[in-house]
Coordinates of C-alpha atoms in Angstrom, one line a residue:
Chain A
X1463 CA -11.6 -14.6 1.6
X1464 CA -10.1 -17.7 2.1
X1465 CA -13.1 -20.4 3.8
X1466 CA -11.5 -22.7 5.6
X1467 CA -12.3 -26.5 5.7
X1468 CA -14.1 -26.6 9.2
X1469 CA -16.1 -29.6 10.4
X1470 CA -19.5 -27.9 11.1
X1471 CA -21.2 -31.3 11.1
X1472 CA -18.8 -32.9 13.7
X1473 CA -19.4 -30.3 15.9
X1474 CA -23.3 -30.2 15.4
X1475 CA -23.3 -34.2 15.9
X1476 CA -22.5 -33.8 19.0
X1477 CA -24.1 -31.2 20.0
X1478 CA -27.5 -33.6 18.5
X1479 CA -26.1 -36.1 20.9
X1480 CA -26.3 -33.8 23.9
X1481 CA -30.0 -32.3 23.0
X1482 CA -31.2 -35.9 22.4
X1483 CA -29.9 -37.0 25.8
X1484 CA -31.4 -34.0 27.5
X1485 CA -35.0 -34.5 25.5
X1486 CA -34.9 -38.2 26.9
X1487 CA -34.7 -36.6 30.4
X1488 CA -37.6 -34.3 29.7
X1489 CA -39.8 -36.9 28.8
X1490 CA -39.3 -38.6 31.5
X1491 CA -39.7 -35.3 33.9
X1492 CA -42.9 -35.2 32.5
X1493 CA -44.1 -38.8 32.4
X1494 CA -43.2 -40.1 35.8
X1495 CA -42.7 -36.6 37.5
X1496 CA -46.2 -35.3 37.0
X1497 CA -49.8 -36.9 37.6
X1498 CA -51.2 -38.1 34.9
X1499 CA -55.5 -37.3 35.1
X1500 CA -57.1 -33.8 35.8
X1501 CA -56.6 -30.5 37.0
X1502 CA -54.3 -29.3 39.8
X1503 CA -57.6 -28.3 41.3
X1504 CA -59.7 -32.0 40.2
X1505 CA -56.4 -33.4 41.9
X1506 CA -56.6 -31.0 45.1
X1507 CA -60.2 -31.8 45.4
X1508 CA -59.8 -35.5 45.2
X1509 CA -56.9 -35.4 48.2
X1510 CA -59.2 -33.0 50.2
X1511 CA -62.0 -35.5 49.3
X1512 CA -59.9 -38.5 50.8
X1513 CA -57.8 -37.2 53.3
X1514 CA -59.4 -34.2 54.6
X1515 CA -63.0 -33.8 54.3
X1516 CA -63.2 -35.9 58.0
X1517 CA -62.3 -33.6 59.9
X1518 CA -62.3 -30.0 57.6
X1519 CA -65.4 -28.6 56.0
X1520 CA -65.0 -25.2 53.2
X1521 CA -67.7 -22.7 54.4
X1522 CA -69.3 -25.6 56.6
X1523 CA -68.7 -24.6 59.4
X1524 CA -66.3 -25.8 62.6
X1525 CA -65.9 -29.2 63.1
X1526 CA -63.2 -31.5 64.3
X1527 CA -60.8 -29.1 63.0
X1528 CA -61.5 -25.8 61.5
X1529 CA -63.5 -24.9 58.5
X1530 CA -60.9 -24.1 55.5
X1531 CA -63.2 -21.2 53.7
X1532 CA -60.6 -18.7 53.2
X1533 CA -57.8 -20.1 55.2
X1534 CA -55.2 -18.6 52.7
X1535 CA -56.4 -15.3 53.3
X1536 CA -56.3 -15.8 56.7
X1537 CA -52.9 -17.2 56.6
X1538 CA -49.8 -16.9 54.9
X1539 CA -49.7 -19.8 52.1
X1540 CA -46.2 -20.9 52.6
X1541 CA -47.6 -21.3 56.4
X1542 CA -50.5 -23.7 55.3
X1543 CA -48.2 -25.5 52.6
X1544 CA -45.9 -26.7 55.7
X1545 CA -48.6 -27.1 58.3
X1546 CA -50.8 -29.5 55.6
X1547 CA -47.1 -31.2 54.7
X1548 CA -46.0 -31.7 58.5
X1549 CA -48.5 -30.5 61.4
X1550 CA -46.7 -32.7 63.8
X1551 CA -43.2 -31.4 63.0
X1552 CA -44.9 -27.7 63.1
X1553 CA -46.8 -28.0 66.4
X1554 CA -43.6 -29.8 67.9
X1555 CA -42.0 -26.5 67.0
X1556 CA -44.3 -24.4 69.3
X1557 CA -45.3 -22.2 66.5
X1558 CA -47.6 -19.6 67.8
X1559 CA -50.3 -19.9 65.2
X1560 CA -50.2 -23.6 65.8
X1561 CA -50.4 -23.6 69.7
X1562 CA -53.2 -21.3 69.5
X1563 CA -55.3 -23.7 67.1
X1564 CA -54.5 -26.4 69.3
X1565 CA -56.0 -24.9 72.4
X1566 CA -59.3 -23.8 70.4
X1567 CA -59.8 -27.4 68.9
X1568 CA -59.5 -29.2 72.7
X1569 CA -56.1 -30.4 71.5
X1570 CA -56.4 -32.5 69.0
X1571 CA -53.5 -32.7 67.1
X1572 CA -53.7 -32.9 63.0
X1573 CA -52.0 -36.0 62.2
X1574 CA -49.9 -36.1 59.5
X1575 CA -51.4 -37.1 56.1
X1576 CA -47.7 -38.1 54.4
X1577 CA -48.6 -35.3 52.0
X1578 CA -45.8 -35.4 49.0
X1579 CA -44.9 -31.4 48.1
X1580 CA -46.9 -31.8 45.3
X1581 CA -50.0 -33.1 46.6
X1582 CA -49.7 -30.1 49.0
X1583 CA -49.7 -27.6 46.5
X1584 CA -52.7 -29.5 44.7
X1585 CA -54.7 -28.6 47.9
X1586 CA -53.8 -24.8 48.1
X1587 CA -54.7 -25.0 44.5
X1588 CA -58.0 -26.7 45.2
X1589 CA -58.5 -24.4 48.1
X1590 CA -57.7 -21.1 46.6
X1591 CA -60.1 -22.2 43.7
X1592 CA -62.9 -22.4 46.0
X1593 CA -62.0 -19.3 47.9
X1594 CA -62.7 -17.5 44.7
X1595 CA -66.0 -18.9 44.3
X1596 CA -67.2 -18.5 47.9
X1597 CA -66.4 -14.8 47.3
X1598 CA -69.7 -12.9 47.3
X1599 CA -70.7 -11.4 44.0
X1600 CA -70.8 -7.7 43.3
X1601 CA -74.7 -7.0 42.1
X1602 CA -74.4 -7.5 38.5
X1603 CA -76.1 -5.0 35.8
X1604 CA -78.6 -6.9 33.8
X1605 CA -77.0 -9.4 31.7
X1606 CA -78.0 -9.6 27.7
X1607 CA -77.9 -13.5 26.3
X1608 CA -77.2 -12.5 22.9
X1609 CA -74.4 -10.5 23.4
X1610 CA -72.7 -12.9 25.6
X1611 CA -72.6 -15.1 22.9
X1612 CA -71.3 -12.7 20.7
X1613 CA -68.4 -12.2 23.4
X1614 CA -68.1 -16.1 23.7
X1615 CA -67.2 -16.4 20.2
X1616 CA -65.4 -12.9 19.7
X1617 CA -67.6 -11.6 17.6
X1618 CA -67.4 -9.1 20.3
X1619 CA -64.3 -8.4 21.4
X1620 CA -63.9 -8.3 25.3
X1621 CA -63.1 -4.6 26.5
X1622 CA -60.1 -5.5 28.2
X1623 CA -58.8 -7.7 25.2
X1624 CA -58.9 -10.8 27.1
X1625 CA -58.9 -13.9 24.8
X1626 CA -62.7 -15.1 23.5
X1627 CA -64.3 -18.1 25.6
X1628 CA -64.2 -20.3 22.4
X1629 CA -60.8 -20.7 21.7
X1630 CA -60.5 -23.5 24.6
X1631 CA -64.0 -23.5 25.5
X1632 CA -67.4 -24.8 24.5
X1633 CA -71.1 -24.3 24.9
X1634 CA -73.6 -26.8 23.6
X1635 CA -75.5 -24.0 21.1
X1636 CA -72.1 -22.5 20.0
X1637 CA -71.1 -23.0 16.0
X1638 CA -71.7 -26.6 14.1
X1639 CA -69.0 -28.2 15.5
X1640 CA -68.5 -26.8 19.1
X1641 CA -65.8 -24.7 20.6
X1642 CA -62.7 -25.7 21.9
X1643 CA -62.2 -28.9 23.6
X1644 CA -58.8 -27.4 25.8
X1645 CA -60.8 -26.5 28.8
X1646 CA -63.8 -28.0 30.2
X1647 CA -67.0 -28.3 28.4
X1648 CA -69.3 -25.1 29.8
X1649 CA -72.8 -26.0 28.7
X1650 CA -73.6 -26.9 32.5
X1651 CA -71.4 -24.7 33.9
X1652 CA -74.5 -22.7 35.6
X1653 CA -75.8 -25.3 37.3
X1654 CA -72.7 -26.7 38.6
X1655 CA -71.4 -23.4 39.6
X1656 CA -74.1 -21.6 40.4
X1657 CA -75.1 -17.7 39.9
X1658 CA -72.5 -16.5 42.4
X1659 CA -69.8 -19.0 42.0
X1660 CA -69.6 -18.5 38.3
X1661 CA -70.0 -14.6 38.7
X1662 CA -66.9 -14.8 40.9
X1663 CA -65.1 -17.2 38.6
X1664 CA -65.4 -15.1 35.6
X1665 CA -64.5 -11.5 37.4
X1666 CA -61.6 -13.2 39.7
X1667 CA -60.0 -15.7 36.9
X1668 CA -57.8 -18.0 39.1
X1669 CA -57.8 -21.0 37.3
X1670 CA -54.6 -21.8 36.7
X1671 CA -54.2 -22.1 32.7
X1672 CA -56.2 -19.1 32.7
X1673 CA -55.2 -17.0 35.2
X1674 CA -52.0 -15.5 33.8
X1675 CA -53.8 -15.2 30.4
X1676 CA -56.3 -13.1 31.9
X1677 CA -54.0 -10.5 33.8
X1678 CA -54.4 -7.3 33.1
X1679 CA -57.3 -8.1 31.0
X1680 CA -60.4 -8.8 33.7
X1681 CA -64.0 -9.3 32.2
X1682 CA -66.1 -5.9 33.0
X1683 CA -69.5 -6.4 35.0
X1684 CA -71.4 -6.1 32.1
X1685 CA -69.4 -8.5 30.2
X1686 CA -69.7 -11.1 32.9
X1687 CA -73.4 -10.2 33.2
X1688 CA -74.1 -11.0 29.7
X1689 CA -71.7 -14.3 29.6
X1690 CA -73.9 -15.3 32.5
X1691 CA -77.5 -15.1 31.3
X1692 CA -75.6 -16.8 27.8
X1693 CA -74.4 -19.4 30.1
X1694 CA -78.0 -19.5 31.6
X1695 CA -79.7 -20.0 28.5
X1696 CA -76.8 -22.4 27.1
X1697 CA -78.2 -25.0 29.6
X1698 CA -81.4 -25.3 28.5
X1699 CA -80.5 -26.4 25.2
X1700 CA -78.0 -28.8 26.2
X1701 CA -75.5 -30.3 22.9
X1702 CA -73.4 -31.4 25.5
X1703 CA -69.8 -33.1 24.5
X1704 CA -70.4 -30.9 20.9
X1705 CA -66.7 -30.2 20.6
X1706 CA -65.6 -33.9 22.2
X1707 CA -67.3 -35.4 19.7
X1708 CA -66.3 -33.3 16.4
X1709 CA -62.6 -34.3 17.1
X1710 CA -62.9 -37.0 14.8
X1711 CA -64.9 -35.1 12.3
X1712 CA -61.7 -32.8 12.1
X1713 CA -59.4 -35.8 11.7
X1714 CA -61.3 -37.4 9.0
X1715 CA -61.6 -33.8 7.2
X1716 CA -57.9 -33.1 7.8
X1717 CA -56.7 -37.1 6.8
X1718 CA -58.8 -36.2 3.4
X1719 CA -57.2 -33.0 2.8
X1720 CA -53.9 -34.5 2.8
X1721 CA -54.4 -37.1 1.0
X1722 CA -56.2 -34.9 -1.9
X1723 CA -53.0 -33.0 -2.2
X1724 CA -50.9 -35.8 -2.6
X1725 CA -53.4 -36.9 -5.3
X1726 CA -52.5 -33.7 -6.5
X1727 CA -49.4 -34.2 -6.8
X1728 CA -49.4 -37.1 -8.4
X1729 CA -50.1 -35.1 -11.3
X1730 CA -47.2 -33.5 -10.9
X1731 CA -44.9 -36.7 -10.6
X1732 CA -44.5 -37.4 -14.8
X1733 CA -43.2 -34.5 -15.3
X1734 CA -40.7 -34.8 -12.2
X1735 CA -39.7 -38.1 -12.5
X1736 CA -37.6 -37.9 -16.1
X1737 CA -34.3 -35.7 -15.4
X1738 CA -33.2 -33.1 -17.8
X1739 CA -30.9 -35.8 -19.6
X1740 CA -33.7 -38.0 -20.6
X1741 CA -35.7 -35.0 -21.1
X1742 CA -33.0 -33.9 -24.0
X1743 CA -32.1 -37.6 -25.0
X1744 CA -35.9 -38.0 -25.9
X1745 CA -36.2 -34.8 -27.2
X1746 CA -33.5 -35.4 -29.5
X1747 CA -34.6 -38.5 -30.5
X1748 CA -38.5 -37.6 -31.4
X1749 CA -36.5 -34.7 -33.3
X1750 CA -34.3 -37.4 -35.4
X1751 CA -37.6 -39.3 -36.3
X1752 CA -39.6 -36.3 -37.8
X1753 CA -36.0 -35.1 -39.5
X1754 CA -35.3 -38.5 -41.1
Chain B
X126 CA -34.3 -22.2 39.3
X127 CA -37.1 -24.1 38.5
X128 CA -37.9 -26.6 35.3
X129 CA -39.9 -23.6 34.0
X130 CA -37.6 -21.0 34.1
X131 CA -34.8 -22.8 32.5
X132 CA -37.3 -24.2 29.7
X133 CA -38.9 -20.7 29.0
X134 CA -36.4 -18.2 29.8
X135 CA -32.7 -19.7 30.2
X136 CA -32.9 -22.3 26.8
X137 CA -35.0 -19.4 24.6
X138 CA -32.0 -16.9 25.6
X139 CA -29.4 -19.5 24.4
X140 CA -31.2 -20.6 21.5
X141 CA -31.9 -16.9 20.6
X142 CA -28.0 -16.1 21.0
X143 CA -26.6 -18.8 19.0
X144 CA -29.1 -18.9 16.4
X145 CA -28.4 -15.3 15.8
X146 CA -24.5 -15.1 16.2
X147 CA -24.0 -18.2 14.6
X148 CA -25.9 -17.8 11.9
X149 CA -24.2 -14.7 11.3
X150 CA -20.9 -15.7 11.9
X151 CA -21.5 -18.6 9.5
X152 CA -22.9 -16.4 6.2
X153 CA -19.4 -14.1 6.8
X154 CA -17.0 -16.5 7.5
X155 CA -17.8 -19.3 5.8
X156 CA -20.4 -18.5 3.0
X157 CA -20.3 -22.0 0.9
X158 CA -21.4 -24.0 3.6
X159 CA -24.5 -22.4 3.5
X160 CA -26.5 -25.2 1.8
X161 CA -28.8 -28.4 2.7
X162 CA -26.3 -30.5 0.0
X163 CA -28.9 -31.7 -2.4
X164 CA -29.3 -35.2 -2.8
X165 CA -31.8 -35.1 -5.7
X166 CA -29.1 -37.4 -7.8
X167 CA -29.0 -39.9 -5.6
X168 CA -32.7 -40.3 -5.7
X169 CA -35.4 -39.0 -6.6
X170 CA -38.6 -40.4 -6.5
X171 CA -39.3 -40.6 -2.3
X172 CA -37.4 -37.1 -2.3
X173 CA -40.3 -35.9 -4.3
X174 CA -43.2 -37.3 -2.4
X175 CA -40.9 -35.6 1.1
X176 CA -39.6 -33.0 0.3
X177 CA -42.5 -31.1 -1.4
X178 CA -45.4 -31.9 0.8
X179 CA -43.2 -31.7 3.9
X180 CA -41.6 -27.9 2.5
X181 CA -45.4 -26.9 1.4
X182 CA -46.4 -27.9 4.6
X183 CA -44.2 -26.5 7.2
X184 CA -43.5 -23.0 5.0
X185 CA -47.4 -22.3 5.3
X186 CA -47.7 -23.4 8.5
X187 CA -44.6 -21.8 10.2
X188 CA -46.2 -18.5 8.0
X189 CA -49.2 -18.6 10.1
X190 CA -47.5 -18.9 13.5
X191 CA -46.0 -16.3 12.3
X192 CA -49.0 -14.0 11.8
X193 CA -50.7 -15.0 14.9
X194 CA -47.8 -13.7 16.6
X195 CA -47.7 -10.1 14.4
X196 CA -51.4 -9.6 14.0
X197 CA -53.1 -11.5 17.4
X198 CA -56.1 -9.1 17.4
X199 CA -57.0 -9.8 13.3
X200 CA -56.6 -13.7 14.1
X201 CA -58.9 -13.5 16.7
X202 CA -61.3 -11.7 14.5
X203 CA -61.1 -14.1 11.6
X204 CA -62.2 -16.7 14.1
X205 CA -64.8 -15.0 15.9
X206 CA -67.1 -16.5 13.4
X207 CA -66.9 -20.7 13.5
X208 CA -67.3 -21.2 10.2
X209 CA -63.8 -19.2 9.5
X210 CA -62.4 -20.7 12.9
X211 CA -63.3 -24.0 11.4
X212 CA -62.0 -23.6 7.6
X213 CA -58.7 -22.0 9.7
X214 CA -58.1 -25.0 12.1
X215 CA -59.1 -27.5 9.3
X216 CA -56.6 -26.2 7.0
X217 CA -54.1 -26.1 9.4
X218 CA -54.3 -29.5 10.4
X219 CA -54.6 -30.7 6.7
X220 CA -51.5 -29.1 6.0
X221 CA -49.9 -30.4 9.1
X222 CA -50.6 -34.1 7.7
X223 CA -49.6 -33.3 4.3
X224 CA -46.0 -32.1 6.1
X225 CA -46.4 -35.2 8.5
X226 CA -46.4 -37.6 5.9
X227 CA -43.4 -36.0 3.9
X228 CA -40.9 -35.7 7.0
X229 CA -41.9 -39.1 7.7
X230 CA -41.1 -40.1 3.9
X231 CA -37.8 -38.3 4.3
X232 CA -36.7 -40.2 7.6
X233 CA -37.4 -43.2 5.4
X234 CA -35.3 -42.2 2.5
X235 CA -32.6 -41.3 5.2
X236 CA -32.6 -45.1 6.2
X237 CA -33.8 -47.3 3.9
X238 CA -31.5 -45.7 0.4
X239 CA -28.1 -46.9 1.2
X240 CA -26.6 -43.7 -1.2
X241 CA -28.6 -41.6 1.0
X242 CA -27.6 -43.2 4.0
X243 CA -23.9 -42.7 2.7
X244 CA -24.2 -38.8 2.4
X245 CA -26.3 -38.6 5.7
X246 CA -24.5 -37.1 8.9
X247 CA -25.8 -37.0 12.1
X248 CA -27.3 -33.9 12.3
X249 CA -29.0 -34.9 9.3
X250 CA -31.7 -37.0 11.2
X251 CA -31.4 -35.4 14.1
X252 CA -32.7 -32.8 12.4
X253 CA -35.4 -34.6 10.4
X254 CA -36.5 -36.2 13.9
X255 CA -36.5 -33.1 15.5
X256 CA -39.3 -31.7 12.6
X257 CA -40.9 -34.5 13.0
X258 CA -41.6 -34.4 16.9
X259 CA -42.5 -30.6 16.0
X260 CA -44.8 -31.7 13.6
X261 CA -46.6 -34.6 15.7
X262 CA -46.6 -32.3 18.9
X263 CA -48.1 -29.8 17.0
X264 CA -51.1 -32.1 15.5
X265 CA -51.8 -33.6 19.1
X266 CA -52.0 -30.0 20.0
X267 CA -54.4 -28.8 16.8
X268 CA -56.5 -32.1 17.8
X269 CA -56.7 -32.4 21.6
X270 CA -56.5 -28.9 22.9
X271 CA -58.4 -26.7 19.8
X272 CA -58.6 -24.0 19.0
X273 CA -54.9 -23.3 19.0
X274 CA -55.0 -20.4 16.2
X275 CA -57.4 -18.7 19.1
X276 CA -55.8 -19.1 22.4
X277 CA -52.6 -18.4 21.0
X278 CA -53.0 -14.6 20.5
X279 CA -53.8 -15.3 24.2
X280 CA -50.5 -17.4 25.7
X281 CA -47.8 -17.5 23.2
X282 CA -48.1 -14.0 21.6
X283 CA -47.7 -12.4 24.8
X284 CA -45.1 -15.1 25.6
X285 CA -42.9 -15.0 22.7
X286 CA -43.9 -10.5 22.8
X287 CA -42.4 -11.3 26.0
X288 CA -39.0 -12.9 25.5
X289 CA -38.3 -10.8 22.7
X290 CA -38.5 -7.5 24.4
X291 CA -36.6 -9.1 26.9
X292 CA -39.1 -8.9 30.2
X293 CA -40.5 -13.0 30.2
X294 CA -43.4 -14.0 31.1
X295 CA -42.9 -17.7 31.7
X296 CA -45.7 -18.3 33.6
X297 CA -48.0 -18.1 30.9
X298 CA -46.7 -21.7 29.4
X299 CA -46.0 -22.7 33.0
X300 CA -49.4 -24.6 33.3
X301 CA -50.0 -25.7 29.7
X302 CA -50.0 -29.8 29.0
X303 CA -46.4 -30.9 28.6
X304 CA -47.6 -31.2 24.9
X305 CA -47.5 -28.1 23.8
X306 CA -44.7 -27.2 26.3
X307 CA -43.2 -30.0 24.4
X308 CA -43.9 -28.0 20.9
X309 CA -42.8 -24.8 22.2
X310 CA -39.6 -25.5 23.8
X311 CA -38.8 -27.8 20.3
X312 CA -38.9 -25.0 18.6
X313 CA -36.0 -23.5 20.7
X314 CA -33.5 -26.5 20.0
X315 CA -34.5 -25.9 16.2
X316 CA -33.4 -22.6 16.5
X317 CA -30.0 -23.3 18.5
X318 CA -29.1 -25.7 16.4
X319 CA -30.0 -23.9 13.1
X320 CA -27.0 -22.4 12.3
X321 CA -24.9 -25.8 13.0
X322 CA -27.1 -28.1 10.4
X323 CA -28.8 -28.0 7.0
X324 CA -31.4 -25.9 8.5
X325 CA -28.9 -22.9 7.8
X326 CA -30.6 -23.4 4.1
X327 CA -33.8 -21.4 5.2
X328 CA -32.0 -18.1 5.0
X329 CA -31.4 -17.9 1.6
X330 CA -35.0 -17.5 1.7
X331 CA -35.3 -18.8 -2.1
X332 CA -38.6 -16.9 -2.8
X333 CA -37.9 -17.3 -6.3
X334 CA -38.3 -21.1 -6.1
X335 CA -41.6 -20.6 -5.9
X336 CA -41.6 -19.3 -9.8
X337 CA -39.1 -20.9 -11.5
X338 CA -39.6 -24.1 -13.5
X339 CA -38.1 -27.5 -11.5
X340 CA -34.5 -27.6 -11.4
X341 CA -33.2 -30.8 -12.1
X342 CA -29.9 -32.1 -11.3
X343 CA -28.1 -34.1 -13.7
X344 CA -25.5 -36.6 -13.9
X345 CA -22.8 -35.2 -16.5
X346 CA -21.3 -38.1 -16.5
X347 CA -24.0 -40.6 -18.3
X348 CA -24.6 -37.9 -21.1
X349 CA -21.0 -38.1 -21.9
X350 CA -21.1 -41.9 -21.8
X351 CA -24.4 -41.7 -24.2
X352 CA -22.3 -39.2 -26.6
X353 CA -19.2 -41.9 -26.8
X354 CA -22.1 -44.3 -27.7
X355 CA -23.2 -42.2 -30.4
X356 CA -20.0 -41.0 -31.9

């Protein structure tokens, strides 16, 4: 077979040139194109916080305008992603849903909040988060402390295969140096949650990272029981910030590990550094003094 | 068609198809160009220091992606006790250095030899700066978001499980930092461009490196000068 003299690295140079140029406008998608802090649902809280907490409560109650709990149940999302991003354009419309809100809430009109697209989906985020934790929890069996740890770390393996709490999580009492540090630090997460809300969060995973991790692999009631009372006792013992502050431990133990094997290899570097000519040449020559 | 899609489905599909029918292609058609071109005799001294701790590195490491993508359920045993998750992740991230500091020596040699610098083509350190972004993403990734050997039984062996049996699942990367997106969708221009660059090298799969003594190359030519000398 005849192999022709064909310019593969012509053709690969610029084909370098065109994945270079299309990395460069990745990075940039990602730097400017997405916020930089939190959550989708930190950042959906922090617009509801600012922009809508005036005049909306979740689970509160009626006020100025109506109380959000379960509004995307309710209501078709797409609906409440273009009502949030333009009431005035949506009311001007005569939509039906919109008219009807209008009348109930003595006409006052939702102004518009100059919501970007993105901010707008923040909120459904933020909102959908919180209708999952409203949801009332099923009556749990009685949960077992020491098993939910054991299903925290995987010594236990979750019946529906789901991946263990501790790759991305930690809990103040869990291993030396903590769990994960990927997702929020847990060892408060009763308290801040509460009994129901956390019972709901673990059996109707809707976070987003997590949620498509998690399908098709839900906790049983009796796994969520027994993360819960873990949870529960978790917080008494505190260790908060365990895994936050072992990242440095795992740098300094990682830098040293590299280093020893270079050491390592410096051992290996006489014996590389002469090539096979001076190997012979040297050879020959401590030959030639023993000989003469 | 969202950023998403295209990253995740569209480019892996590409990469997938060239690396494949290139590659193949390539070992029929034109079997001597299958080669990295050694530049051991042009120097040798920062190629050492490189090109071992990066290869070391990256062959161990690219081994245990590997596994965590065969065997997702033994992984996640293995780590179910921290002192194993720890001694896992540590080693990991010692071996990431190790191959961290070696690409980085390479680049060097790339530039700063001007011999080197004579033999080098593009793809050359395009290549070299590609495995070093992988390398660096993938450190950031072992740091900031642990445990990765974990929580990837949970996203990318279904992900990748996914794309290979042709029914994707992009939405499991979807939400991930841009990070590790960043290390994951690396990976796929490493692949489409393997079979166009020195990468092609990997499929002689030269197991028996691992037992043979050091091959050195030589220069012919000063041994025949010595022998004039001598004669």
């Amino acid at each position: 077979m005849e192999v022709k003299n064909f310019d593969w690295n012509s053709l690969a140079g610029n084909f370098i040139k065109v994945v270079f140029l299309a990395l460069i406008l990745l990075f940039a998608y990602y730097t400017f194109g997405s916020p930089s802090s939190g959550s989708p649902a930190a950042t959906g809280q922090e617009i509801f916080d600012a922009q809508c907490q005036s005049c909306h409560t979740i689970g509160g109650g009626n006020t100025v305008g109506p109380d959000l709990q379960g509004v995307l149940v309710r209501r078709d999302r797409d609906w409440v992603a273009r009502f949030i991003a333009s009431p005035d354009f949506v009311i001007a419309e005569g939509d039906p849903i919109a008219m009807e809100l209008l009348e109930e809430f003595n006409g006052i009109e939702m102004p518009n909040r100059a919501l970007t697209d993105e901010d707008v989906e923040f909120v459904l985020v933020f909102l959908e988060v919180q209708d999952s934790l409203t949801q009332a929890a099923e009556d749990l069996p009685t949960g077992n402390a020491a098993v939910g740890e054991k299903l925290f770390t995987g010594a236990k393996m979750l019946e529906g295969r789901g991946t263990p709490c501790m790759a991305c999580h930690t809990v103040g009492s869990v291993g030396q140096f903590g769990g994960g540090n990927f997702g929020p630090d847990l060892t408060h997460v009763y308290g801040r949650y509460g009994e129901a809300g956390l019972t709901s969060a673990m059996q109707n995973i809707s976070f987003p990272t997590m949620k498509n991790v998690y399908l098709g692999k839900a906790l049983t009631a009796q796994e969520a029981a027994d993360l819960l009372s873990f949870f529960d006792e978790a917080a008494i013992l505190d260790g908060e910030d365990l895994a936050e502050s072992s990242t440095n431990i795992f740098w300094g133990v990682g830098s040293a590990g590299a280093l020893f094997l270079f050491i390592i290899m410096a051992f290996y570097w006489p014996r590389q550094s002469k090539n096979q000519t001076e190997r012979l040449r040297n050879k020959a020559d401590a030959d030639s003094r023993r000989n003469s | 068609m969202d950023w998403n899609q295209f990253l995740f489905v569209i480019f892996p599909y590409m990469a997938l198809t060239l690396f494949v029918v290139v590659t193949v292609y390539r070992a029929i058609f034109r079997p001597f160009t299958i080669s990295s071109l050694s530049s051991q005799l042009l120097e040798r001294k920062q190629l050492f220091w490189g090109s071992i701790s990066f290869h070391n590195g990256i062959l161990i490491i690219l081994l245990g992606h590997l596994l965590a993508l065969l065997f997702p359920q033994s992984l996640v045993l293995w780590n179910s006790v921290p002192f194993r998750l720890y001694l896992l992740e540590v080693t990991g991230l010692v071996l990431a250095l190790w191959s961290f500091v070696g690409v980085l020596i390479l680049i060097v040699r790339r530039i700063s030899v001007s011999n080197i610098r004579a033999v080098t083509q593009p793809t050359d350190m395009g290549v070299l700066l590609l495995l070093m972004l992988s390398v660096l993403s993938g450190i950031i990734t072992a740091t900031g978001y642990r445990f990765g050997s974990t929580w990837f039984t949970g996203v990318f062996s279904p992900y990748l499980w996914s794309i290979l049996t042709f029914a994707p699942r992009p939405e499991l990367v979807a939400p991930l930092p841009w990070t590790i997106q960043f290390h994951a969708f690396n990976f796929f221009i490493l692949l489409a461009i393997f079979p166009f660059t020195r990468l092609i090298h990997i499929i002689t799969y030269p197991l028996s490196y691992l037992f043979r003594p050091w091959q050195i190359v030589i220069w012919v030519r000063e041994q025949r000068k010595q022998n004039e000398g001598r004669s």
